[in-house]
PDB file of C-alpha atoms in Angstrom:
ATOM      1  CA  UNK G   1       0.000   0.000   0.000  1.00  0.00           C
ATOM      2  CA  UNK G   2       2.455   2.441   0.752  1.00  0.00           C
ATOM      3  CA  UNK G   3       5.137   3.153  -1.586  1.00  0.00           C
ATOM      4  CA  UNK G   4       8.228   5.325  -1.862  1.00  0.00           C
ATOM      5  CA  UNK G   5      10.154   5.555  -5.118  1.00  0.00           C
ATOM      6  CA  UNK G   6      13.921   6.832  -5.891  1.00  0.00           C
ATOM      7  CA  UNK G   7      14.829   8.545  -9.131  1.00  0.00           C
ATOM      8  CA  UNK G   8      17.254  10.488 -10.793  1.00  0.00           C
ATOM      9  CA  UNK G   9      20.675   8.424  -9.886  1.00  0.00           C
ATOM     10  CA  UNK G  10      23.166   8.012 -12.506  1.00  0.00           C
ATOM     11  CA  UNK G  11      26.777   8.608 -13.750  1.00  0.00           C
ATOM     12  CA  UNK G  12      28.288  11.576 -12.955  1.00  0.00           C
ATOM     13  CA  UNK G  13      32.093  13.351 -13.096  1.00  0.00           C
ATOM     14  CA  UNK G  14      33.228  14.807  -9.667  1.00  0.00           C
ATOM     15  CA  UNK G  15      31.915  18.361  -9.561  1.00  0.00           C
ATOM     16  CA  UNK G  16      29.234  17.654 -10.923  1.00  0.00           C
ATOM     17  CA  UNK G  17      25.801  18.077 -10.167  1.00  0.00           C
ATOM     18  CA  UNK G  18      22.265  15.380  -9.388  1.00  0.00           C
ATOM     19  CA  UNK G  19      19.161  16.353  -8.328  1.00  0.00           C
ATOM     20  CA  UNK G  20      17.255  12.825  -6.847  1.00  0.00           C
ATOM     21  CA  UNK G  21      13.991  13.025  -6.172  1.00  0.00           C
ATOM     22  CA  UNK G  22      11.340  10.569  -4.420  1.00  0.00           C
ATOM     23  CA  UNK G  23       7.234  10.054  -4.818  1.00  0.00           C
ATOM     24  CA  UNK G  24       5.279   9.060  -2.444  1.00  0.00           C
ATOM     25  CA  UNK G  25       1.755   7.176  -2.273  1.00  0.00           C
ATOM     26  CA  UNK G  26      -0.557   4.997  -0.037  1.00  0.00           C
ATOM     27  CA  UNK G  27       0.617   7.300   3.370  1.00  0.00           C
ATOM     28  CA  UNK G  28      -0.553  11.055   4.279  1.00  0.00           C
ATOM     29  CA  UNK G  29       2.531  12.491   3.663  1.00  0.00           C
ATOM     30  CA  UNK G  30       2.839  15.414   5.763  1.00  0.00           C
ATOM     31  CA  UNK G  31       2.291  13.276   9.155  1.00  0.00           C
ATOM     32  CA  UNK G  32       5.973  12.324   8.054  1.00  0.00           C
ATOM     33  CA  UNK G  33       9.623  13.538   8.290  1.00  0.00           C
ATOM     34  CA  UNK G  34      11.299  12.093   4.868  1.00  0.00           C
ATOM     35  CA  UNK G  35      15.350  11.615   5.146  1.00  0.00           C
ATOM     36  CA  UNK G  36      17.763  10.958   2.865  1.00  0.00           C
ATOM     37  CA  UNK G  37      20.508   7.621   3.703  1.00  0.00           C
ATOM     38  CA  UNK G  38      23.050   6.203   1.435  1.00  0.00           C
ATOM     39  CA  UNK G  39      24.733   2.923   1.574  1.00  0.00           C
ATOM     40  CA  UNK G  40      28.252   2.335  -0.121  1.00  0.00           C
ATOM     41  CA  UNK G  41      29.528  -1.217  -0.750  1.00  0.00           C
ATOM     42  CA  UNK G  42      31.010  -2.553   2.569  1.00  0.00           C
ATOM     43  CA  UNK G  43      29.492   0.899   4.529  1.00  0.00           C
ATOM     44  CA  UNK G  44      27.407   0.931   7.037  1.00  0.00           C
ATOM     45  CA  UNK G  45      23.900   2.769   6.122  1.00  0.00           C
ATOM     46  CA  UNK G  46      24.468   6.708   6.709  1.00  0.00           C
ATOM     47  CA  UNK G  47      22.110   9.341   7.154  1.00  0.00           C
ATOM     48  CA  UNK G  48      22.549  12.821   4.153  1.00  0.00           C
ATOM     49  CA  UNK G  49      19.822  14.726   5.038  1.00  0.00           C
ATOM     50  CA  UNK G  50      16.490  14.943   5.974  1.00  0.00           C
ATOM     51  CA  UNK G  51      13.377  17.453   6.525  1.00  0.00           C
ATOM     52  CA  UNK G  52      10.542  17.966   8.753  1.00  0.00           C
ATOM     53  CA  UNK G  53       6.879  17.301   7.968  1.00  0.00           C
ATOM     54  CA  UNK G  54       5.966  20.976   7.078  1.00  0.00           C
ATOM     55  CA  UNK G  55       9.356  21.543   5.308  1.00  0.00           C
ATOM     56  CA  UNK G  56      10.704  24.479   8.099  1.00  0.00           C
ATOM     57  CA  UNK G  57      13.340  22.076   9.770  1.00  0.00           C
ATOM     58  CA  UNK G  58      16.196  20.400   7.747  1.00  0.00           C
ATOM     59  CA  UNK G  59      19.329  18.549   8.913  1.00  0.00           C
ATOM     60  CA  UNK G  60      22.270  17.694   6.970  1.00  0.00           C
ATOM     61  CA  UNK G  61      25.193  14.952   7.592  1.00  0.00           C
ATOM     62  CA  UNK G  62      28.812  17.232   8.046  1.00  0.00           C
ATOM     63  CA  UNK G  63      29.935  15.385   5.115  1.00  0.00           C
ATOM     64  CA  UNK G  64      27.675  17.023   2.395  1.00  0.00           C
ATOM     65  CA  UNK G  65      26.414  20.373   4.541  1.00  0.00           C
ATOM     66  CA  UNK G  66      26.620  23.045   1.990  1.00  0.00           C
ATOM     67  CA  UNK G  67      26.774  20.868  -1.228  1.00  0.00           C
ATOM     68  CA  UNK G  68      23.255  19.050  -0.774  1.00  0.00           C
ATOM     69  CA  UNK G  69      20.186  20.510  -0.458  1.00  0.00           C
ATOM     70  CA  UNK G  70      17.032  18.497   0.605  1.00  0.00           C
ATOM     71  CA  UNK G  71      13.464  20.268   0.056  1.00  0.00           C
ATOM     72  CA  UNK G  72       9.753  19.225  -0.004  1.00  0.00           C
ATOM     73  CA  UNK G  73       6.327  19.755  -1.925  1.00  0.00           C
ATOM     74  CA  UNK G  74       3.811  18.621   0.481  1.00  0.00           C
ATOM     75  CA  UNK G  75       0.988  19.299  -2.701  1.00  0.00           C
ATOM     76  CA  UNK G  76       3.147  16.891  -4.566  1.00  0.00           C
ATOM     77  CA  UNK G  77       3.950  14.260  -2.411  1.00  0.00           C
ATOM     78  CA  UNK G  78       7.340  14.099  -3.339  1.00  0.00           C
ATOM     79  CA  UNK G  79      10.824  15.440  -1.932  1.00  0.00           C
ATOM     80  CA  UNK G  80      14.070  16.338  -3.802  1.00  0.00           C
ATOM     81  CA  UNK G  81      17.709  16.121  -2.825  1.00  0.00           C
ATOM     82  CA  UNK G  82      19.768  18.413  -4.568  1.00  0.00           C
ATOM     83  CA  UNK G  83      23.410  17.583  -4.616  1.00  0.00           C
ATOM     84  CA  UNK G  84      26.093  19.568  -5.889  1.00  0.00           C
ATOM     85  CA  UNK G  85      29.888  19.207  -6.085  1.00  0.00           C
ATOM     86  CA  UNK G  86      30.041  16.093  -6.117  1.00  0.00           C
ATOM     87  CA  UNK G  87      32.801  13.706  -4.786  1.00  0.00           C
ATOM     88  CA  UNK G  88      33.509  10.111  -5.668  1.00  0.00           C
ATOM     89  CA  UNK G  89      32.711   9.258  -1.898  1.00  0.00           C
ATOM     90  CA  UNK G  90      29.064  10.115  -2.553  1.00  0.00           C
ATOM     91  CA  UNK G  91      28.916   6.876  -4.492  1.00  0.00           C
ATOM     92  CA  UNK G  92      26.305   4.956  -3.288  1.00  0.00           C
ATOM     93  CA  UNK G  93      22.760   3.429  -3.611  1.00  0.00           C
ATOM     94  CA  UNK G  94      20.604   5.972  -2.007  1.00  0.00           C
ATOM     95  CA  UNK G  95      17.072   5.416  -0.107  1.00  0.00           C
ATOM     96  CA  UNK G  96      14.176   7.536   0.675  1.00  0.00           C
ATOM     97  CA  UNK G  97      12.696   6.955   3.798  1.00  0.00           C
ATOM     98  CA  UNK G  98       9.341   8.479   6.094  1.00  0.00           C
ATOM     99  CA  UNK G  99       9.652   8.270  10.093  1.00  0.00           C
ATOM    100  CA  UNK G 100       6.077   9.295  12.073  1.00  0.00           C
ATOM    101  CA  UNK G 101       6.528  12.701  12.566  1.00  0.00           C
ATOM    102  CA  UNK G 102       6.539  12.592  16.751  1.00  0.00           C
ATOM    103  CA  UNK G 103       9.556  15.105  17.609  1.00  0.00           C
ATOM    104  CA  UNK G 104      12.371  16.507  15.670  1.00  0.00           C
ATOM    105  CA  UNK G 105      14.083  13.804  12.835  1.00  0.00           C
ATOM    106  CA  UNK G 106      16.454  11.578  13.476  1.00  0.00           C
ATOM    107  CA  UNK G 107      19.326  10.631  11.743  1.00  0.00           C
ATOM    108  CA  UNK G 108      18.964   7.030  12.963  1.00  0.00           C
ATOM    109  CA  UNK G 109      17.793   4.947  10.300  1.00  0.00           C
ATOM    110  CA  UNK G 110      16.125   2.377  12.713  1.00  0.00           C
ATOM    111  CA  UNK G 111      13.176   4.944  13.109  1.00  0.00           C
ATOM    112  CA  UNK G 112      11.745   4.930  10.035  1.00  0.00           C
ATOM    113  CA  UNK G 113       9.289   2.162   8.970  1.00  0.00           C
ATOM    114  CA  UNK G 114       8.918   2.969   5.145  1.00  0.00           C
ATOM    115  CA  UNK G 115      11.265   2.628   2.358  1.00  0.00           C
ATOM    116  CA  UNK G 116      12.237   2.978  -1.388  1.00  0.00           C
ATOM    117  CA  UNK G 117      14.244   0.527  -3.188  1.00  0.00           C
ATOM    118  CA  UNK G 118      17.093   2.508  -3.547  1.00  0.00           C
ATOM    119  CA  UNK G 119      18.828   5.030  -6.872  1.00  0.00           C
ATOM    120  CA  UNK G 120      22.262   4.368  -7.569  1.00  0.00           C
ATOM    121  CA  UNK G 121      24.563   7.409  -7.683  1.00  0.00           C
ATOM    122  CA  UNK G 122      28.093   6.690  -9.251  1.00  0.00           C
ATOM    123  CA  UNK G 123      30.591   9.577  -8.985  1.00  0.00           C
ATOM    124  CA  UNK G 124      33.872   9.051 -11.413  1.00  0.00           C
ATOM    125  CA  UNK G 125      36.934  10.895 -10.501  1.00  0.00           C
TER     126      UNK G 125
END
């Protein structure tokens, strides 16, 4: 019933520039903070970013603060995760994911009880 979908991962030089975006259905999406995590091949899954249910609060991993930028269109359903400047260490299959919005989010990934399958974002040197 309820479904979150990645999109926009692909191939991309260092420097460059993604924007990933993920839909949402089957949930009411504003009773839910949406994050951002990544998982690289032999890493442990890792919070990037993630946004409140009315879009005022965002939080950002030290690793990408200033390069990504995570937003939200509560009309659409959908949130977006721009990323700029990209390094080869933001390679990685990245995952939507919606926690109950109780408090302020959390950057542990064991809180949130819905998930996308996962974009893959490969950044060559």
């Amino acid at each position: 019933q309820v479904q979150l979908v990645e999109s926009g991962g692909r191939l991309v030089q260092a420097g460059g520039s993604l924007r990933l975006s993920c839909a949402s259905s089957g949930l009411t999406f504003n009773n839910y903070h949406i994050s951002w995590f990544r998982q690289a091949p032999g890493k442990e899954r890792e919070f990037v970013a993630g946004i409140s249910w009315s879009g005022s609060s965002t939080y950002y991993a030290d690793s990408v603060k200033g390069r990504f930028t995570i937003s939200r269109d509560n009309a659409k359903n959908t949130v977006s995760l721009q990323m700029n400047s990209l390094k080869p260490d933001d390679t990685a299959v990245y995952y939507c994911a919606a926690e109950i919005a109780r408090g302020a989010v959390r950057s542990d990934y064991r809180g949130y009880v819905y998930w996308g399958q996962g974009t893959q974002v490969t950044v060559s040197s």
